[in-house]
Short mmCIF file of C-alpha atoms in Angstrom, two decimals:
data_model
loop_
_atom_site.label_atom_id
_atom_site.label_comp_id
_atom_site.label_asym_id
_atom_site.label_seq_id
_atom_site.Cartn_x
_atom_site.Cartn_y
_atom_site.Cartn_z
CA THR A 1 0.00 0.00 0.00
CA ILE A 2 1.45 3.33 -1.10
CA GLN A 3 0.71 6.45 0.94
CA GLY A 4 2.42 8.88 -1.42
CA ARG A 5 5.09 10.57 0.70
CA VAL A 6 7.83 11.66 -1.73
CA SER A 7 11.21 12.91 -0.46
CA PHE A 8 14.07 14.32 -2.50
CA ASP A 9 17.27 13.77 -0.51
CA HIS A 10 20.16 15.92 -1.85
CA VAL A 11 19.29 15.02 -5.45
CA SER A 12 21.49 16.21 -8.30
CA PHE A 13 21.10 15.32 -11.96
CA HIS A 14 22.79 15.83 -15.31
CA TYR A 15 22.06 14.19 -18.66
CA ASN A 16 24.18 11.46 -20.24
CA GLY A 17 26.85 11.63 -17.58
CA ASN A 18 27.75 15.18 -18.67
CA SER A 19 28.84 16.63 -15.35
CA ASP A 20 29.66 19.95 -17.03
CA VAL A 21 25.95 20.73 -17.42
CA THR A 22 24.13 20.29 -14.11
CA VAL A 23 20.34 20.26 -14.55
CA LEU A 24 19.45 19.85 -10.86
CA ASP A 25 21.77 20.62 -7.98
CA ASP A 26 21.30 19.41 -4.38
CA ILE A 27 17.48 19.30 -4.33
CA SER A 28 15.93 18.40 -0.97
CA PHE A 29 12.25 18.64 0.00
CA THR A 30 9.37 16.38 1.04
CA ALA A 31 5.84 16.18 -0.35
CA GLU A 32 3.48 14.74 2.23
CA PRO A 33 0.59 12.42 1.22
CA GLY A 34 -2.28 14.45 -0.17
CA GLU A 35 -0.30 17.64 -0.64
CA MET A 36 -0.29 19.73 -3.80
CA VAL A 37 3.29 20.77 -4.56
CA ALA A 38 3.89 23.34 -7.30
CA ILE A 39 7.22 23.52 -9.13
CA LEU A 40 7.70 27.04 -10.49
CA GLY A 41 10.51 28.59 -12.47
CA ALA A 42 11.66 29.97 -15.78
CA THR A 43 12.13 27.85 -18.89
CA GLY A 44 15.24 25.71 -18.46
CA SER A 45 15.24 25.89 -14.65
CA GLY A 46 14.84 22.09 -14.30
CA LYS A 47 11.10 21.76 -13.52
CA THR A 48 10.27 18.93 -15.93
CA SER A 49 13.55 17.14 -15.21
CA LEU A 50 12.68 17.13 -11.51
CA VAL A 51 9.28 15.46 -11.92
CA ASN A 52 10.64 13.04 -14.55
CA LEU A 53 12.87 11.54 -11.85
CA ILE A 54 9.86 10.39 -9.81
CA PRO A 55 8.67 7.67 -12.25
CA ARG A 56 12.33 6.91 -13.05
CA PHE A 57 12.36 8.15 -16.61
CA TYR A 58 15.85 9.10 -15.45
CA ASP A 59 17.78 8.32 -12.27
CA PRO A 60 19.52 10.94 -10.12
CA THR A 61 23.23 11.44 -10.62
CA ALA A 62 23.55 11.89 -6.85
CA GLY A 63 21.20 11.64 -3.88
CA ARG A 64 18.02 9.61 -3.44
CA ILE A 65 14.29 9.88 -4.05
CA LEU A 66 12.23 8.09 -1.42
CA LEU A 67 8.64 6.91 -1.67
CA ASP A 68 7.19 6.27 1.78
CA GLY A 69 10.76 6.06 3.08
CA THR A 70 11.97 3.52 0.47
CA ASP A 71 14.39 4.40 -2.31
CA ILE A 72 12.43 4.26 -5.56
CA LYS A 73 15.28 2.23 -7.08
CA ASP A 74 14.16 -0.61 -4.79
CA PHE A 75 10.75 -0.78 -6.48
CA GLN A 76 10.15 -2.75 -9.64
CA GLN A 77 9.74 -0.12 -12.33
CA ASP A 78 6.30 -1.24 -13.53
CA SER A 79 5.07 -1.46 -9.93
CA LEU A 80 6.30 2.07 -9.21
CA ARG A 81 4.71 3.53 -12.33
CA ALA A 82 1.40 1.79 -11.63
CA HIS A 83 0.97 4.22 -8.73
CA ILE A 84 1.79 7.35 -10.76
CA GLY A 85 -0.56 9.27 -13.05
CA ILE A 86 1.22 11.60 -15.49
CA VAL A 87 -0.15 14.34 -17.72
CA PRO A 88 2.78 15.55 -19.87
CA GLN A 89 3.26 18.91 -21.54
CA GLU A 90 2.49 17.41 -24.95
CA THR A 91 -0.87 15.67 -24.65
CA VAL A 92 -1.02 12.37 -26.50
CA LEU A 93 -4.40 11.05 -27.63
CA PHE A 94 -5.00 8.02 -29.78
CA SER A 95 -7.32 7.05 -32.59
CA GLY A 96 -10.58 5.89 -30.99
CA ASN A 97 -13.44 7.58 -29.17
CA VAL A 98 -13.29 9.93 -26.19
CA SER A 99 -14.19 7.20 -23.68
CA ASP A 100 -11.48 4.90 -25.04
CA ASN A 101 -8.87 7.63 -24.60
CA ILE A 102 -9.88 8.28 -21.00
CA ARG A 103 -9.96 4.54 -20.27
CA TYR A 104 -6.56 3.92 -21.92
CA GLY A 105 -4.58 3.37 -18.70
CA ARG A 106 -7.34 1.32 -17.07
CA PRO A 107 -9.24 -0.59 -19.77
CA GLU A 108 -11.38 -2.50 -17.27
CA ALA A 109 -12.91 0.70 -15.84
CA THR A 110 -16.71 0.99 -15.96
CA GLN A 111 -18.44 3.78 -17.85
CA GLU A 112 -19.55 5.25 -14.50
CA GLN A 113 -15.90 5.49 -13.42
CA VAL A 114 -14.98 7.08 -16.75
CA LEU A 115 -17.74 9.66 -16.32
CA ALA A 116 -16.62 10.46 -12.75
CA ALA A 117 -13.06 11.15 -13.92
CA ALA A 118 -14.41 13.16 -16.86
CA ARG A 119 -16.47 15.35 -14.53
CA ALA A 120 -13.47 15.97 -12.26
CA ALA A 121 -11.37 17.06 -15.25
CA HIS A 122 -14.28 19.09 -16.68
CA VAL A 123 -14.37 17.00 -19.84
CA ASP A 124 -18.18 16.93 -19.48
CA GLU A 125 -18.25 20.67 -20.28
CA PHE A 126 -17.29 20.19 -23.93
CA ILE A 127 -18.91 16.78 -24.53
CA PRO A 128 -22.30 18.32 -25.55
CA VAL A 129 -20.68 20.14 -28.49
CA LEU A 130 -19.25 16.89 -29.90
CA GLN A 131 -21.38 15.14 -32.47
CA LYS A 132 -21.56 11.78 -30.67
CA GLY A 133 -20.63 12.79 -27.13
CA TYR A 134 -18.24 10.32 -25.47
CA ASP A 135 -18.51 8.10 -28.57
CA THR A 136 -17.09 10.85 -30.80
CA HIS A 137 -14.13 9.60 -32.82
CA VAL A 138 -10.79 11.15 -31.89
CA GLU A 139 -8.30 11.48 -34.73
CA GLU A 140 -4.71 10.37 -34.19
CA ARG A 141 -2.97 12.76 -31.75
CA GLY A 142 -6.34 14.40 -31.11
CA VAL A 143 -6.08 16.81 -34.03
CA ASN A 144 -9.87 17.29 -34.09
CA LEU A 145 -9.92 18.52 -30.46
CA SER A 146 -8.68 21.84 -29.11
CA GLY A 147 -5.64 22.07 -26.86
CA GLY A 148 -7.79 22.55 -23.77
CA GLN A 149 -10.05 19.63 -24.68
CA LYS A 150 -7.03 17.36 -25.13
CA GLN A 151 -5.51 18.45 -21.82
CA ARG A 152 -8.71 17.83 -19.90
CA SER A 153 -9.08 14.39 -21.51
CA ALA A 154 -5.53 13.52 -20.47
CA ILE A 155 -6.18 14.68 -16.88
CA ALA A 156 -9.30 12.47 -16.76
CA ARG A 157 -7.20 9.53 -18.02
CA ALA A 158 -4.66 10.05 -15.23
CA LEU A 159 -7.38 10.34 -12.55
CA LEU A 160 -9.06 7.15 -13.71
CA MET A 161 -5.89 5.23 -12.88
CA ASP A 162 -6.53 6.10 -9.20
CA PRO A 163 -2.87 7.06 -8.67
CA ARG A 164 -1.15 7.74 -5.37
CA ILE A 165 1.02 10.35 -7.12
CA LEU A 166 -0.28 12.68 -9.82
CA ILE A 167 2.14 14.69 -12.00
CA LEU A 168 0.74 17.58 -14.06
CA ASP A 169 3.52 18.96 -16.24
CA ASP A 170 2.21 22.38 -17.30
CA SER A 171 -0.92 20.48 -18.27
CA THR A 172 -3.51 23.22 -17.78
CA SER A 173 -1.72 25.84 -19.88
CA SER A 174 -4.27 25.55 -22.71
CA VAL A 175 -7.32 26.22 -20.52
CA ASP A 176 -8.41 29.57 -19.16
CA VAL A 177 -7.67 30.52 -15.55
CA GLU A 178 -11.28 30.00 -14.42
CA THR A 179 -11.36 26.44 -15.80
CA GLU A 180 -7.93 25.78 -14.30
CA ASN A 181 -9.21 26.85 -10.87
CA ARG A 182 -12.22 24.57 -11.20
CA ILE A 183 -10.01 21.62 -12.20
CA GLN A 184 -7.74 22.24 -9.20
CA ALA A 185 -10.76 22.42 -6.88
CA ALA A 186 -12.02 19.13 -8.34
CA LEU A 187 -8.64 17.50 -7.72
CA LYS A 188 -8.86 18.54 -4.07
CA ASP A 189 -12.39 17.10 -3.85
CA TRP A 190 -11.55 13.86 -5.69
CA GLY A 191 -12.62 10.86 -3.65
CA HIS A 192 -9.10 9.43 -3.38
CA THR A 193 -6.00 10.90 -1.80
CA PHE A 194 -2.99 11.51 -4.00
CA THR A 195 0.12 13.62 -3.80
CA THR A 196 0.12 16.12 -6.66
CA PHE A 197 3.10 17.72 -8.38
CA ILE A 198 2.17 20.63 -10.64
CA VAL A 199 4.83 22.03 -12.96
CA ALA A 200 3.88 25.59 -13.84
CA GLN A 201 5.02 28.72 -15.60
CA ARG A 202 2.03 30.93 -14.86
CA ILE A 203 1.49 32.14 -11.33
CA SER A 204 -2.26 31.41 -11.25
CA THR A 205 -1.49 27.69 -11.34
CA VAL A 206 0.41 27.71 -8.03
CA LEU A 207 -1.60 30.08 -5.83
CA LYS A 208 -3.47 27.36 -3.91
CA ALA A 209 -0.61 24.85 -3.64
CA ASP A 210 0.34 23.56 -0.19
CA LYS A 211 4.01 24.00 -1.10
CA ILE A 212 5.64 26.03 -3.85
CA ILE A 213 9.19 25.14 -4.91
CA VAL A 214 10.85 27.90 -6.94
CA LEU A 215 13.71 26.66 -9.13
CA ASP A 216 16.44 28.86 -10.54
CA ASN A 217 19.21 27.31 -12.65
CA GLY A 218 18.57 23.87 -11.18
CA ARG A 219 18.63 24.90 -7.52
CA ILE A 220 15.85 25.65 -5.06
CA ALA A 221 15.76 29.44 -4.84
CA ALA A 222 12.73 29.62 -2.51
CA ARG A 223 10.03 27.45 -0.98
CA GLY A 224 6.81 28.06 0.92
CA THR A 225 3.20 29.03 0.36
CA HIS A 226 2.13 31.89 -1.87
CA ALA A 227 1.60 34.16 1.13
CA SER A 228 4.96 33.38 2.74
CA LEU A 229 6.88 33.71 -0.54
CA MET A 230 5.28 37.08 -1.25
CA ARG A 231 6.78 38.24 2.03
CA SER A 232 10.19 36.58 1.85
CA SER A 233 11.24 35.79 -1.74
CA ARG A 234 12.28 38.50 -4.16
CA ILE A 235 12.46 36.05 -7.09
CA TYR A 236 8.88 34.91 -6.42
CA GLN A 237 7.73 38.52 -6.10
CA GLU A 238 9.33 39.29 -9.46
CA ILE A 239 7.53 36.36 -11.13
CA TYR A 240 4.25 37.45 -9.57
CA GLU A 241 4.64 41.09 -10.58
CA SER A 242 5.68 40.20 -14.13
CA GLN A 243 2.38 38.32 -14.61
#
């Protein structure tokens, strides 16, 4: 049974053994079960690289990542990833209908479970405009859906897996701020507890996070809530004021 406590213990990382280009440098923090942790920073600051270490798409060059106190290298890879729902920056949909795409990671799910995940991700808001509703055919890579529709479908797919860890990699960037706020509220109200990592570039995405980690050139430049960072972090204040 996975609770979802994720700890970065002095983690550093560089690609392909190239120690001359450090992507992440001495990262340490803990995400408690059920927390929403936002990773904020400029392009190239290491945000996506950080969350990609959790499902072991890459392994740290130094340090450890612990899941419920156990090094993730001690888990079988497929077992570890079975507990992680991921919505990447580039949403991938497949040829089939809308329901099939939501059910992709959990093919045995009932239609009621699919609809519950769709409501949480606000997929149900655009279903009425589709010709056949949830049975509407989706072209390869979802080219007949808008960016926001694809993102919401991918979030529903991740929720349906009932993960203990949910990773949203800038995955609400194609929806408006109001819809983004409603999706975040639905995640909080979802019937199952999961630890959420949200990679973000816009400040509206992180306002309600339990923890905000601000990255700058691969290092943690600041951490805290929105209120505490507005008082204590000049780099966070600059990001906030610029937006």
